[in-house]
Amino acid sequence: MLRIFALLVLLAFGFAQEVTVLTHSSFSLDKGLIARFERETGLKLRFLKGGDAGETLNRAILTKGAPIADVIYGFDNTFLSRALEADILLPYRSPEIRNLKATLLLDPTFRALPVDYGWVSLNYDRAYFKDRPLPKAPADLTRPEYARLLVVQNPATSSPGLAFLMATVARFGEDGYLDFWAKLRDGGVRVTKGWSEAYYTHFTLYKGDRPLVVSYTTSPAAEVYYSEGKYREPPTGNLFPELAFFQVEFVGILKGTKNLEGARKVVDWLLSKPVQENLPTEMWMYPARRDARLPEVFRFAPEPLGSVRMDPRAMAQNRERWIEEWTKVVLQGQSPEAVRQGRR
């Protein structure tokens, strides 16, 4: 009782300690959960949105000497090795680890703990393709009649963009993926900086001109959920499970935090059951906890069969090269053969 009273006094007089959480731009949680956490801990949460996941991590790395936050959330397995190699995170064995799915614990040093997971996937606008044929295979995307309908994200700044790039490497191989992207480039594919611009500005569902977009397998379920009864079935669908990329999002405590105890409490809270059960309908990812229940609307988000699960070592060893080669071909217009010769 005395502890609760003391917390209320601190909050009333503005003495609550602040914990800053650096997140990607899609971060969202129920305000009631946030308020409850603040009441129970006496901490004040400040969420600093850093753009897409890649941009967010880059901000954390660039401010390593004078961190702008205490906690970082939202970098994924495609960027995990970059975060660990930059040495910006503190190890923390949260007591909630025992409740997480073991397959998601990708960092044995416990500097990056899994919060959620999902699949990056191609989405299509069902209304647009109602009377038009869909591409039948991933290679069909390179045909001009489909390439000019597709919007993707830059893998240098976007985690779904990088995930999709890696999916094409897995599908077409080291030699073939650059040819795939060169044909997309010549056919008129559009590249954006991040997911929000691609989905909400260029996707035809939101009055854009591209009915094919790199998004998530849960996006169709999200459209039903937010439609307030307008949709009983998703207005969008997923294409090509063989191009769906398995993604895990992590949380970590930034080195140099001035509130280590508060940062640990935030990590524990993000892994707690109430938050984990709120995640699916806020950020449209699957919870990392084994005992977290999924909402009914997730029946529209089945797990894709045959999706890409890339070896973390392969991602770590080749990520920067793949991004550089993609940039040369797609943004600079170089030929795949010239880029391949540059490897030697």
XYZ file of C-alpha atoms in Angstrom:
344
model
C 0.000 0.000 0.000
C 2.806 2.394 0.932
C 4.607 1.538 -2.326
C 1.535 2.389 -4.405
C 1.054 5.637 -2.483
C 4.685 6.587 -3.061
C 4.342 5.924 -6.798
C 1.226 8.083 -6.966
C 3.013 10.924 -5.202
C 5.950 10.721 -7.597
C 3.632 10.791 -10.605
C 1.551 13.642 -9.186
C 4.576 15.877 -8.693
C 6.201 14.999 -11.979
C 9.101 13.071 -10.464
C 8.553 9.862 -12.432
C 11.655 8.528 -14.116
C 11.425 8.506 -17.885
C 12.325 5.520 -20.045
C 12.708 6.228 -23.762
C 11.942 3.434 -26.206
C 13.266 3.809 -29.752
C 10.865 2.007 -32.099
C 10.018 1.640 -35.764
C 7.223 3.770 -37.166
C 4.645 0.952 -37.004
C 4.869 0.577 -33.220
C 1.503 0.623 -31.492
C 0.117 -0.655 -28.193
C -3.117 -0.183 -26.282
C -2.979 3.089 -24.342
C -4.581 1.424 -21.355
C -1.713 -1.059 -21.116
C 0.805 1.770 -21.252
C -1.032 3.737 -18.562
C -1.239 0.672 -16.331
C 2.492 0.038 -16.676
C 3.230 3.638 -15.731
C 0.940 3.476 -12.685
C 2.404 0.205 -11.430
C 6.079 1.100 -11.937
C 6.198 4.856 -11.439
C 7.986 5.127 -14.781
C 7.054 7.448 -17.621
C 7.319 5.892 -21.081
C 8.392 7.961 -24.068
C 8.248 6.342 -27.490
C 10.614 7.733 -30.093
C 9.787 6.569 -33.605
C 12.821 6.264 -35.825
C 11.299 5.363 -39.189
C 11.433 1.878 -40.652
C 13.283 -0.853 -38.767
C 16.511 -0.356 -40.689
C 16.427 3.409 -40.179
C 15.671 2.934 -36.482
C 18.647 0.648 -35.974
C 20.885 3.005 -37.929
C 19.884 5.846 -35.585
C 20.804 3.738 -32.581
C 24.178 2.851 -34.098
C 24.974 6.441 -35.119
C 24.211 7.705 -31.596
C 26.092 4.901 -29.865
C 28.306 7.277 -27.910
C 25.359 9.265 -26.596
C 22.265 7.034 -26.888
C 18.981 8.774 -27.616
C 16.972 6.030 -25.888
C 17.168 3.373 -23.191
C 15.510 0.550 -25.117
C 15.249 -0.279 -28.817
C 12.417 -2.352 -30.234
C 11.650 -3.542 -33.756
C 14.926 -4.523 -35.419
C 14.511 -7.950 -36.932
C 16.507 -11.054 -37.829
C 17.656 -9.517 -41.114
C 19.381 -6.751 -39.111
C 20.214 -8.786 -35.983
C 23.871 -9.347 -36.803
C 24.318 -5.634 -37.544
C 22.942 -4.744 -34.113
C 25.168 -7.288 -32.375
C 28.308 -6.377 -34.328
C 27.765 -2.675 -33.570
C 27.925 -3.596 -29.867
C 25.109 -1.238 -28.876
C 23.157 -3.648 -26.643
C 23.465 -4.906 -23.074
C 22.771 -8.556 -22.208
C 19.642 -9.184 -20.157
C 18.203 -12.559 -19.149
C 14.605 -11.513 -18.609
C 12.595 -13.813 -16.329
C 10.042 -13.942 -19.155
C 12.464 -15.890 -21.389
C 11.107 -19.167 -20.023
C 7.706 -18.323 -21.566
C 9.028 -17.624 -25.073
C 9.136 -19.995 -28.017
C 12.612 -21.495 -28.007
C 12.918 -21.337 -31.809
C 12.805 -17.540 -31.628
C 15.789 -17.200 -29.280
C 18.314 -16.424 -31.991
C 20.827 -14.521 -29.849
C 22.650 -16.768 -27.350
C 24.119 -13.673 -25.652
C 20.621 -12.455 -24.700
C 21.277 -8.934 -25.959
C 18.332 -9.233 -28.358
C 15.157 -10.896 -27.092
C 12.281 -11.855 -29.420
C 9.007 -9.981 -29.006
C 7.038 -11.123 -32.037
C 7.319 -12.845 -35.395
C 5.567 -13.045 -38.745
C 6.088 -13.292 -42.483
C 6.851 -10.646 -45.064
C 4.800 -11.468 -48.140
C 3.437 -10.167 -51.402
C -0.106 -8.818 -51.082
C -2.521 -8.197 -53.929
C -5.680 -6.113 -54.256
C -8.559 -8.543 -54.860
C -10.807 -5.908 -56.455
C -8.161 -4.949 -58.999
C -7.583 -8.554 -59.992
C -11.254 -9.556 -59.936
C -11.374 -9.687 -63.725
C -7.638 -9.812 -64.402
C -5.252 -12.782 -64.163
C -2.857 -12.956 -61.242
C 0.766 -13.918 -61.851
C 1.042 -17.697 -61.563
C 4.672 -17.976 -60.436
C 7.275 -15.642 -58.878
C 9.111 -15.337 -62.206
C 5.938 -13.889 -63.761
C 6.446 -10.742 -61.676
C 9.232 -9.717 -64.052
C 6.850 -9.490 -66.993
C 6.180 -5.800 -67.745
C 2.423 -6.178 -67.250
C 3.111 -7.189 -63.617
C 6.368 -5.363 -62.830
C 4.694 -2.007 -63.391
C 1.989 -2.992 -60.898
C 4.436 -3.813 -58.074
C 5.757 -1.565 -55.295
C 8.595 -2.740 -53.028
C 10.737 -1.180 -50.302
C 14.417 -0.294 -50.394
C 16.289 -3.065 -48.528
C 18.860 -0.572 -47.260
C 16.253 1.253 -45.174
C 13.349 -1.158 -44.791
C 13.147 -4.495 -42.982
C 10.327 -5.859 -45.201
C 12.287 -4.635 -48.208
C 15.368 -6.509 -47.025
C 13.308 -9.588 -46.187
C 11.842 -9.637 -49.687
C 15.297 -9.208 -51.224
C 16.546 -12.182 -49.209
C 13.527 -14.213 -50.259
C 14.464 -13.608 -53.901
C 18.037 -14.701 -53.205
C 16.693 -17.913 -51.664
C 14.298 -18.463 -54.568
C 16.508 -17.590 -57.569
C 19.998 -18.195 -56.174
C 23.119 -16.060 -56.030
C 23.374 -15.886 -59.793
C 19.709 -15.546 -60.653
C 18.378 -12.997 -58.158
C 20.082 -10.042 -59.843
C 18.557 -10.992 -63.207
C 15.151 -11.126 -61.511
C 15.606 -7.624 -60.114
C 16.994 -6.220 -63.365
C 13.851 -7.384 -65.157
C 11.682 -5.852 -62.444
C 13.604 -2.585 -62.834
C 13.192 -2.571 -66.598
C 9.518 -3.456 -66.248
C 8.782 -0.470 -64.030
C 8.803 -1.676 -60.408
C 8.485 1.171 -57.895
C 10.811 1.419 -54.881
C 9.934 3.308 -51.702
C 11.931 4.122 -48.580
C 9.670 2.220 -46.208
C 6.574 0.074 -45.756
C 4.098 2.831 -44.837
C 4.715 4.762 -48.047
C 4.458 1.637 -50.173
C 1.230 0.432 -48.562
C -0.694 3.596 -47.775
C 0.452 5.801 -50.664
C 0.998 3.499 -53.649
C -1.173 0.419 -53.025
C -4.437 0.551 -54.988
C -6.464 -0.365 -51.887
C -5.581 3.134 -50.632
C -6.083 4.909 -53.974
C -2.576 4.343 -55.283
C -1.709 2.812 -58.651
C 0.047 -0.412 -57.588
C -2.131 -3.478 -56.846
C 0.889 -5.599 -55.816
C 2.840 -4.637 -52.688
C 5.412 -6.157 -50.360
C 3.686 -6.309 -46.977
C 2.845 -9.051 -44.449
C 0.762 -12.229 -44.392
C -1.302 -10.620 -41.612
C -2.210 -7.530 -43.653
C -5.430 -9.085 -45.059
C -6.597 -9.845 -41.502
C -5.780 -6.290 -40.452
C -7.937 -4.886 -43.237
C -10.924 -6.896 -41.973
C -10.293 -5.879 -38.349
C -10.082 -2.151 -39.050
C -12.971 -2.056 -41.521
C -15.595 -1.860 -38.723
C -17.777 -4.409 -40.457
C -17.254 -3.202 -44.015
C -15.330 -6.370 -44.898
C -16.358 -9.864 -43.893
C -13.618 -11.262 -46.073
C -10.222 -9.640 -46.678
C -10.061 -7.199 -49.607
C -6.466 -8.312 -50.124
C -4.710 -11.652 -50.406
C -1.252 -13.189 -50.136
C 0.750 -14.399 -53.125
C 3.514 -16.980 -53.402
C 4.253 -18.551 -49.991
C 7.636 -19.555 -51.434
C 8.534 -15.836 -51.359
C 7.216 -15.291 -47.813
C 10.113 -14.513 -45.473
C 10.095 -15.493 -41.812
C 10.746 -12.424 -39.663
C 11.432 -12.071 -35.923
C 11.401 -8.673 -34.186
C 13.583 -8.034 -31.152
C 13.942 -5.751 -28.164
C 17.224 -4.789 -26.493
C 18.614 -2.458 -23.853
C 20.926 0.184 -25.293
C 24.391 0.574 -23.840
C 24.730 3.850 -22.011
C 21.185 3.856 -20.650
C 20.858 6.034 -17.565
C 17.978 3.965 -16.249
C 19.009 0.312 -16.446
C 16.421 -0.871 -13.939
C 13.651 0.933 -15.787
C 14.848 -0.422 -19.146
C 14.714 -3.971 -17.792
C 11.160 -3.423 -16.586
C 10.166 -2.262 -20.064
C 11.654 -5.389 -21.649
C 9.831 -7.618 -19.134
C 6.612 -5.730 -19.841
C 6.898 -6.163 -23.619
C 7.276 -9.903 -23.049
C 4.428 -10.114 -20.531
C 1.229 -11.937 -21.429
C -1.077 -8.849 -21.526
C 1.201 -7.040 -23.978
C 1.853 -10.164 -26.006
C -1.889 -10.733 -26.455
C -2.331 -7.099 -27.485
C 0.411 -7.214 -30.142
C -1.489 -9.177 -32.814
C -4.175 -6.522 -33.338
C -1.825 -3.572 -32.815
C 1.256 -4.480 -34.831
C -0.126 -7.505 -36.686
C 2.602 -9.914 -35.712
C 2.432 -13.241 -33.903
C 3.371 -13.119 -30.177
C 6.641 -14.678 -29.067
C 5.057 -16.156 -25.924
C 3.934 -19.774 -26.071
C 0.838 -19.107 -23.925
C -0.437 -15.967 -25.679
C -3.816 -16.382 -27.348
C -4.435 -15.222 -30.895
C -7.483 -13.115 -31.773
C -10.251 -14.666 -33.857
C -9.466 -12.450 -36.861
C -6.141 -14.269 -37.273
C -8.052 -17.002 -39.086
C -7.410 -14.750 -42.082
C -3.646 -14.945 -41.433
C -2.620 -18.590 -41.819
C 1.053 -19.389 -41.541
C 2.469 -19.855 -45.066
C 3.753 -23.275 -46.027
C 7.168 -23.489 -47.634
C 8.252 -20.008 -46.559
C 11.866 -18.827 -46.507
C 13.765 -19.303 -43.240
C 17.293 -18.182 -43.925
C 20.293 -19.228 -41.861
C 21.284 -16.261 -39.620
C 24.936 -16.883 -40.516
C 24.180 -16.568 -44.229
C 22.317 -13.328 -43.590
C 25.169 -11.945 -41.489
C 27.845 -12.877 -44.012
C 26.033 -11.667 -47.144
C 23.505 -8.999 -46.145
C 25.619 -5.944 -46.916
C 26.797 -7.393 -50.230
C 23.254 -8.262 -51.291
C 22.088 -4.739 -50.478
C 25.024 -3.226 -52.369
C 24.448 -5.431 -55.405
C 20.707 -4.703 -55.364
C 21.445 -0.971 -55.218
C 23.799 -1.146 -58.174
C 21.295 -3.037 -60.311
C 17.964 -1.490 -59.303
C 18.850 2.104 -58.390
C 22.001 2.682 -60.434
C 20.998 0.701 -63.508
C 24.074 -1.505 -63.734
C 23.855 -4.864 -65.482
C 23.702 -8.045 -63.384
C 26.681 -9.466 -65.260
C 28.839 -6.426 -64.451
C 27.895 -6.665 -60.791
C 28.646 -10.397 -60.674
C 32.024 -9.811 -62.273
C 32.746 -7.280 -59.541
C 32.594 -10.070 -56.953
C 35.763 -11.609 -58.328
